[in-house]
Amino acid sequence: MNRAAEKQEVAQGISNCRQIITAVYAYASDHRGGPDGLSDRQKTSSSSNQAFKMLFAEGILENELIFGCPQSPYQPDGKIGTAPHFVDALKAGENHWMFTPHLSDSPGSSVPFVYENAAVATWNPKWNADAKRRPLPGRTWTKGIIIGMHDKSVALEKLAATEGTEVPLKAMSDNGNTLFTQHGDKFEVLDVER
């Protein structure tokens, strides 16, 4: 596939990520007044699928297609079920996006919030650069992965290497910190249901 096609797919992924963040903030403004309202209500969530499902139960979303991304093995089927439980929404294999729960305004706006599923789903996630643009868990784009931040900005971020099955983000400066490690290791990651 050519660069123009990949650029269009990345733009679609960025748009989906931005829409998810907007929906989480809409939920939070109705329930707690901060961007972490979804995660506070979902303290027992074991996956991003479960956390995001609340967006359907609360009437914020009626379509699950934004939870997909081009070239991902995890694609929603468009079926969400009926209120109040929406049991068909975001089943295993239907959500591409990981999530950092329990954020507040104190860590600052530079905390990764919603981001592409990783090969290693822990704080300071790692992606499979060997699976560029192939529908495999933790796959990357040619130039990186999509990350949505706590401040609602979304961008394609570079990885530390172009090859490897467990590649972290590229360091932001000489101190070696990435967007994830600059805040320490006190954050949780809600992985996708595979």
PDB file of C-alpha atoms in Angstrom:
ATOM      1  CA  MET A   1       0.000   0.000   0.000  1.00  0.00           C
ATOM      2  CA  ASN A   2       1.293   3.462  -0.774  1.00  0.00           C
ATOM      3  CA  ARG A   3       2.051   6.328   1.587  1.00  0.00           C
ATOM      4  CA  ALA A   4      -1.086   8.262   0.658  1.00  0.00           C
ATOM      5  CA  ALA A   5      -3.295   5.330   1.649  1.00  0.00           C
ATOM      6  CA  GLU A   6      -1.450   4.902   4.950  1.00  0.00           C
ATOM      7  CA  LYS A   7      -1.711   8.624   5.642  1.00  0.00           C
ATOM      8  CA  GLN A   8      -5.482   8.398   5.151  1.00  0.00           C
ATOM      9  CA  GLU A   9      -5.708   5.390   7.482  1.00  0.00           C
ATOM     10  CA  VAL A  10      -3.669   7.185  10.160  1.00  0.00           C
ATOM     11  CA  ALA A  11      -5.980  10.201   9.825  1.00  0.00           C
ATOM     12  CA  GLN A  12      -8.972   7.894  10.389  1.00  0.00           C
ATOM     13  CA  GLY A  13      -7.294   6.425  13.479  1.00  0.00           C
ATOM     14  CA  ILE A  14      -6.527   9.893  14.854  1.00  0.00           C
ATOM     15  CA  SER A  15     -10.139  10.932  14.266  1.00  0.00           C
ATOM     16  CA  ASN A  16     -11.444   7.834  16.080  1.00  0.00           C
ATOM     17  CA  CYS A  17      -9.097   8.424  19.029  1.00  0.00           C
ATOM     18  CA  ARG A  18     -10.176  12.061  19.269  1.00  0.00           C
ATOM     19  CA  GLN A  19     -13.865  11.056  19.233  1.00  0.00           C
ATOM     20  CA  ILE A  20     -13.297   8.545  22.049  1.00  0.00           C
ATOM     21  CA  ILE A  21     -11.568  11.190  24.179  1.00  0.00           C
ATOM     22  CA  THR A  22     -14.416  13.635  23.508  1.00  0.00           C
ATOM     23  CA  ALA A  23     -16.960  11.000  24.584  1.00  0.00           C
ATOM     24  CA  VAL A  24     -15.019  10.258  27.796  1.00  0.00           C
ATOM     25  CA  TYR A  25     -14.911  13.975  28.623  1.00  0.00           C
ATOM     26  CA  ALA A  26     -18.662  14.265  27.925  1.00  0.00           C
ATOM     27  CA  TYR A  27     -19.301  11.411  30.341  1.00  0.00           C
ATOM     28  CA  ALA A  28     -17.014  12.980  32.951  1.00  0.00           C
ATOM     29  CA  SER A  29     -18.652  16.397  32.715  1.00  0.00           C
ATOM     30  CA  ASP A  30     -22.010  14.794  33.510  1.00  0.00           C
ATOM     31  CA  HIS A  31     -20.730  12.633  36.351  1.00  0.00           C
ATOM     32  CA  ARG A  32     -17.734  14.175  38.055  1.00  0.00           C
ATOM     33  CA  GLY A  33     -16.599  17.273  36.251  1.00  0.00           C
ATOM     34  CA  GLY A  34     -13.176  15.989  35.240  1.00  0.00           C
ATOM     35  CA  PRO A  35     -11.717  13.825  32.498  1.00  0.00           C
ATOM     36  CA  ASP A  36     -11.308  10.878  34.845  1.00  0.00           C
ATOM     37  CA  GLY A  37     -15.001  10.478  35.644  1.00  0.00           C
ATOM     38  CA  LEU A  38     -15.284   7.365  33.487  1.00  0.00           C
ATOM     39  CA  SER A  39     -12.401   5.630  35.195  1.00  0.00           C
ATOM     40  CA  ASP A  40     -13.581   6.516  38.712  1.00  0.00           C
ATOM     41  CA  ARG A  41     -16.940   4.898  37.978  1.00  0.00           C
ATOM     42  CA  GLN A  42     -15.153   1.932  36.440  1.00  0.00           C
ATOM     43  CA  LYS A  43     -12.652   1.108  39.198  1.00  0.00           C
ATOM     44  CA  THR A  44     -13.500  -2.560  38.784  1.00  0.00           C
ATOM     45  CA  SER A  45     -12.922  -2.555  35.016  1.00  0.00           C
ATOM     46  CA  SER A  46     -10.352  -5.060  33.900  1.00  0.00           C
ATOM     47  CA  SER A  47     -10.209  -3.833  30.297  1.00  0.00           C
ATOM     48  CA  SER A  48     -10.677  -0.738  28.201  1.00  0.00           C
ATOM     49  CA  ASN A  49     -13.647  -2.509  26.568  1.00  0.00           C
ATOM     50  CA  GLN A  50     -15.449  -2.586  29.925  1.00  0.00           C
ATOM     51  CA  ALA A  51     -14.572   1.014  30.764  1.00  0.00           C
ATOM     52  CA  PHE A  52     -15.685   2.343  27.368  1.00  0.00           C
ATOM     53  CA  LYS A  53     -18.931   0.334  27.514  1.00  0.00           C
ATOM     54  CA  MET A  54     -20.221   2.842  30.095  1.00  0.00           C
ATOM     55  CA  LEU A  55     -20.400   5.407  27.266  1.00  0.00           C
ATOM     56  CA  PHE A  56     -23.251   3.375  25.737  1.00  0.00           C
ATOM     57  CA  ALA A  57     -25.045   2.752  29.032  1.00  0.00           C
ATOM     58  CA  GLU A  58     -25.065   6.497  29.729  1.00  0.00           C
ATOM     59  CA  GLY A  59     -26.396   7.404  26.268  1.00  0.00           C
ATOM     60  CA  ILE A  60     -23.269   9.252  25.131  1.00  0.00           C
ATOM     61  CA  LEU A  61     -22.576   6.901  22.224  1.00  0.00           C
ATOM     62  CA  GLU A  62     -24.923   4.902  20.009  1.00  0.00           C
ATOM     63  CA  ASN A  63     -22.337   3.478  17.611  1.00  0.00           C
ATOM     64  CA  GLU A  64     -19.202   1.474  18.396  1.00  0.00           C
ATOM     65  CA  LEU A  65     -17.382   1.965  15.083  1.00  0.00           C
ATOM     66  CA  ILE A  66     -15.049   4.657  16.483  1.00  0.00           C
ATOM     67  CA  PHE A  67     -13.429   1.934  18.600  1.00  0.00           C
ATOM     68  CA  GLY A  68     -11.873   0.373  15.509  1.00  0.00           C
ATOM     69  CA  CYS A  69      -8.816   1.499  13.565  1.00  0.00           C
ATOM     70  CA  PRO A  70      -7.577   0.603  10.075  1.00  0.00           C
ATOM     71  CA  GLN A  71      -5.148  -2.338   9.913  1.00  0.00           C
ATOM     72  CA  SER A  72      -6.167  -3.546  13.387  1.00  0.00           C
ATOM     73  CA  PRO A  73      -7.132  -7.095  14.313  1.00  0.00           C
ATOM     74  CA  TYR A  74      -9.737  -5.579  16.650  1.00  0.00           C
ATOM     75  CA  GLN A  75     -12.744  -4.269  14.749  1.00  0.00           C
ATOM     76  CA  PRO A  76     -16.235  -3.540  16.079  1.00  0.00           C
ATOM     77  CA  ASP A  77     -19.117  -5.301  14.349  1.00  0.00           C
ATOM     78  CA  GLY A  78     -21.521  -2.372  14.799  1.00  0.00           C
ATOM     79  CA  LYS A  79     -23.840  -4.313  17.136  1.00  0.00           C
ATOM     80  CA  ILE A  80     -24.300  -2.811  20.600  1.00  0.00           C
ATOM     81  CA  GLY A  81     -27.444  -4.539  21.858  1.00  0.00           C
ATOM     82  CA  THR A  82     -30.229  -2.783  23.701  1.00  0.00           C
ATOM     83  CA  ALA A  83     -30.485  -0.603  26.781  1.00  0.00           C
ATOM     84  CA  PRO A  84     -29.812  -0.668  29.598  1.00  0.00           C
ATOM     85  CA  HIS A  85     -26.893  -3.125  29.404  1.00  0.00           C
ATOM     86  CA  PHE A  86     -25.781  -3.013  25.748  1.00  0.00           C
ATOM     87  CA  VAL A  87     -24.340  -6.521  26.078  1.00  0.00           C
ATOM     88  CA  ASP A  88     -23.215  -6.633  22.442  1.00  0.00           C
ATOM     89  CA  ALA A  89     -21.150  -3.433  22.625  1.00  0.00           C
ATOM     90  CA  LEU A  90     -17.369  -3.752  22.541  1.00  0.00           C
ATOM     91  CA  LYS A  91     -17.114  -7.491  22.987  1.00  0.00           C
ATOM     92  CA  ALA A  92     -13.664  -9.122  22.965  1.00  0.00           C
ATOM     93  CA  GLY A  93     -11.949  -8.334  19.666  1.00  0.00           C
ATOM     94  CA  GLU A  94     -14.082  -5.229  19.006  1.00  0.00           C
ATOM     95  CA  ASN A  95     -11.953  -2.456  20.548  1.00  0.00           C
ATOM     96  CA  HIS A  96      -8.552  -1.297  19.280  1.00  0.00           C
ATOM     97  CA  TRP A  97      -7.832   1.322  21.995  1.00  0.00           C
ATOM     98  CA  MET A  98      -6.152   1.048  25.396  1.00  0.00           C
ATOM     99  CA  PHE A  99      -6.934   3.525  28.177  1.00  0.00           C
ATOM    100  CA  THR A 100      -5.226   5.074  31.221  1.00  0.00           C
ATOM    101  CA  PRO A 101      -7.784   5.128  34.060  1.00  0.00           C
ATOM    102  CA  HIS A 102      -7.880   7.183  37.266  1.00  0.00           C
ATOM    103  CA  LEU A 103      -6.381  10.365  35.837  1.00  0.00           C
ATOM    104  CA  SER A 104      -6.972  13.717  37.459  1.00  0.00           C
ATOM    105  CA  ASP A 105      -5.739  17.192  36.661  1.00  0.00           C
ATOM    106  CA  SER A 106      -2.740  16.805  38.986  1.00  0.00           C
ATOM    107  CA  PRO A 107      -0.433  14.736  36.725  1.00  0.00           C
ATOM    108  CA  GLY A 108      -0.685  17.366  34.003  1.00  0.00           C
ATOM    109  CA  SER A 109      -2.015  17.289  30.504  1.00  0.00           C
ATOM    110  CA  SER A 110       0.886  15.345  29.016  1.00  0.00           C
ATOM    111  CA  VAL A 111      -0.258  11.948  30.299  1.00  0.00           C
ATOM    112  CA  PRO A 112      -1.192   9.432  27.577  1.00  0.00           C
ATOM    113  CA  PHE A 113      -4.943   8.811  27.862  1.00  0.00           C
ATOM    114  CA  VAL A 114      -6.222   6.720  24.896  1.00  0.00           C
ATOM    115  CA  TYR A 115      -3.734   4.912  22.646  1.00  0.00           C
ATOM    116  CA  GLU A 116      -3.341   2.020  20.253  1.00  0.00           C
ATOM    117  CA  ASN A 117      -3.265  -1.499  21.683  1.00  0.00           C
ATOM    118  CA  ALA A 118       0.233  -2.673  22.512  1.00  0.00           C
ATOM    119  CA  ALA A 119       2.158  -5.940  22.358  1.00  0.00           C
ATOM    120  CA  VAL A 120       3.152  -5.335  26.006  1.00  0.00           C
ATOM    121  CA  ALA A 121       0.271  -3.649  27.827  1.00  0.00           C
ATOM    122  CA  THR A 122       1.922  -2.219  30.934  1.00  0.00           C
ATOM    123  CA  TRP A 123       2.861   1.350  31.832  1.00  0.00           C
ATOM    124  CA  ASN A 124       5.442   2.272  29.216  1.00  0.00           C
ATOM    125  CA  PRO A 125       3.762  -0.024  26.697  1.00  0.00           C
ATOM    126  CA  LYS A 126       5.673  -1.611  23.851  1.00  0.00           C
ATOM    127  CA  TRP A 127       4.497  -2.214  20.302  1.00  0.00           C
ATOM    128  CA  ASN A 128       5.314  -4.770  17.615  1.00  0.00           C
ATOM    129  CA  ALA A 129       7.184  -2.758  14.979  1.00  0.00           C
ATOM    130  CA  ASP A 130       7.727  -5.959  12.976  1.00  0.00           C
ATOM    131  CA  ALA A 131       3.954  -6.016  12.380  1.00  0.00           C
ATOM    132  CA  LYS A 132       3.767  -2.624  10.653  1.00  0.00           C
ATOM    133  CA  ARG A 133       0.380  -2.153   9.016  1.00  0.00           C
ATOM    134  CA  ARG A 134      -0.607  -5.791   9.485  1.00  0.00           C
ATOM    135  CA  PRO A 135      -3.677  -6.772  11.511  1.00  0.00           C
ATOM    136  CA  LEU A 136      -1.754  -8.221  14.453  1.00  0.00           C
ATOM    137  CA  PRO A 137      -1.864  -7.309  18.162  1.00  0.00           C
ATOM    138  CA  GLY A 138       0.350  -4.319  18.929  1.00  0.00           C
ATOM    139  CA  ARG A 139       0.901  -3.458  15.264  1.00  0.00           C
ATOM    140  CA  THR A 140       2.360  -0.068  14.341  1.00  0.00           C
ATOM    141  CA  TRP A 141       2.231   2.356  11.479  1.00  0.00           C
ATOM    142  CA  THR A 142       5.355   2.964   9.410  1.00  0.00           C
ATOM    143  CA  LYS A 143       6.204   6.049  11.485  1.00  0.00           C
ATOM    144  CA  GLY A 144       4.811   5.195  14.926  1.00  0.00           C
ATOM    145  CA  ILE A 145       1.576   4.771  16.869  1.00  0.00           C
ATOM    146  CA  ILE A 146      -1.400   7.003  17.651  1.00  0.00           C
ATOM    147  CA  ILE A 147      -1.628   8.440  21.161  1.00  0.00           C
ATOM    148  CA  GLY A 148      -4.372  10.669  22.558  1.00  0.00           C
ATOM    149  CA  MET A 149      -3.318  12.759  25.533  1.00  0.00           C
ATOM    150  CA  HIS A 150      -5.114  13.886  28.679  1.00  0.00           C
ATOM    151  CA  ASP A 151      -5.258  17.412  27.185  1.00  0.00           C
ATOM    152  CA  LYS A 152      -7.288  16.035  24.200  1.00  0.00           C
ATOM    153  CA  SER A 153      -4.430  16.362  21.693  1.00  0.00           C
ATOM    154  CA  VAL A 154      -3.871  13.349  19.430  1.00  0.00           C
ATOM    155  CA  ALA A 155      -0.800  12.608  17.312  1.00  0.00           C
ATOM    156  CA  LEU A 156       1.257   9.910  15.646  1.00  0.00           C
ATOM    157  CA  GLU A 157       4.220   9.357  17.991  1.00  0.00           C
ATOM    158  CA  LYS A 158       7.546   7.823  16.930  1.00  0.00           C
ATOM    159  CA  LEU A 159       8.885   4.572  18.325  1.00  0.00           C
ATOM    160  CA  ALA A 160      12.410   3.989  19.659  1.00  0.00           C
ATOM    161  CA  ALA A 161      13.198   1.595  16.779  1.00  0.00           C
ATOM    162  CA  THR A 162      11.743   0.626  13.417  1.00  0.00           C
ATOM    163  CA  GLU A 163      12.076  -3.110  14.079  1.00  0.00           C
ATOM    164  CA  GLY A 164      11.386  -5.425  16.996  1.00  0.00           C
ATOM    165  CA  THR A 165       8.451  -7.099  18.689  1.00  0.00           C
ATOM    166  CA  GLU A 166       8.567  -5.030  21.917  1.00  0.00           C
ATOM    167  CA  VAL A 167       9.450  -1.440  21.013  1.00  0.00           C
ATOM    168  CA  PRO A 168       8.701   1.510  23.347  1.00  0.00           C
ATOM    169  CA  LEU A 169       8.123   5.093  22.276  1.00  0.00           C
ATOM    170  CA  LYS A 170      11.116   7.153  21.256  1.00  0.00           C
ATOM    171  CA  ALA A 171      12.661   9.132  24.109  1.00  0.00           C
ATOM    172  CA  MET A 172      11.655  12.792  24.198  1.00  0.00           C
ATOM    173  CA  SER A 173      15.107  14.001  25.287  1.00  0.00           C
ATOM    174  CA  ASP A 174      18.545  12.915  26.452  1.00  0.00           C
ATOM    175  CA  ASN A 175      17.168  11.852  29.836  1.00  0.00           C
ATOM    176  CA  GLY A 176      15.546   8.852  28.138  1.00  0.00           C
ATOM    177  CA  ASN A 177      11.980   9.556  29.214  1.00  0.00           C
ATOM    178  CA  THR A 178       9.053   8.864  26.918  1.00  0.00           C
ATOM    179  CA  LEU A 179       5.525  10.261  27.062  1.00  0.00           C
ATOM    180  CA  PHE A 180       4.810   7.385  29.437  1.00  0.00           C
ATOM    181  CA  THR A 181       7.918   7.248  31.650  1.00  0.00           C
ATOM    182  CA  GLN A 182       8.172  11.016  32.240  1.00  0.00           C
ATOM    183  CA  HIS A 183       5.453  10.625  34.884  1.00  0.00           C
ATOM    184  CA  GLY A 184       6.978   7.624  36.650  1.00  0.00           C
ATOM    185  CA  ASP A 185       5.411   4.203  36.864  1.00  0.00           C
ATOM    186  CA  LYS A 186       2.370   4.868  39.030  1.00  0.00           C
ATOM    187  CA  PHE A 187      -0.219   4.557  36.257  1.00  0.00           C
ATOM    188  CA  GLU A 188      -2.410   1.636  35.281  1.00  0.00           C
ATOM    189  CA  VAL A 189      -3.150   0.518  31.720  1.00  0.00           C
ATOM    190  CA  LEU A 190      -6.492  -0.974  30.726  1.00  0.00           C
ATOM    191  CA  ASP A 191      -5.742  -3.327  27.843  1.00  0.00           C
ATOM    192  CA  VAL A 192      -8.141  -4.409  25.112  1.00  0.00           C
ATOM    193  CA  GLU A 193     -10.047  -7.679  25.343  1.00  0.00           C
ATOM    194  CA  ARG A 194      -8.408  -9.901  22.765  1.00  0.00           C
TER     195      ARG A 194
END
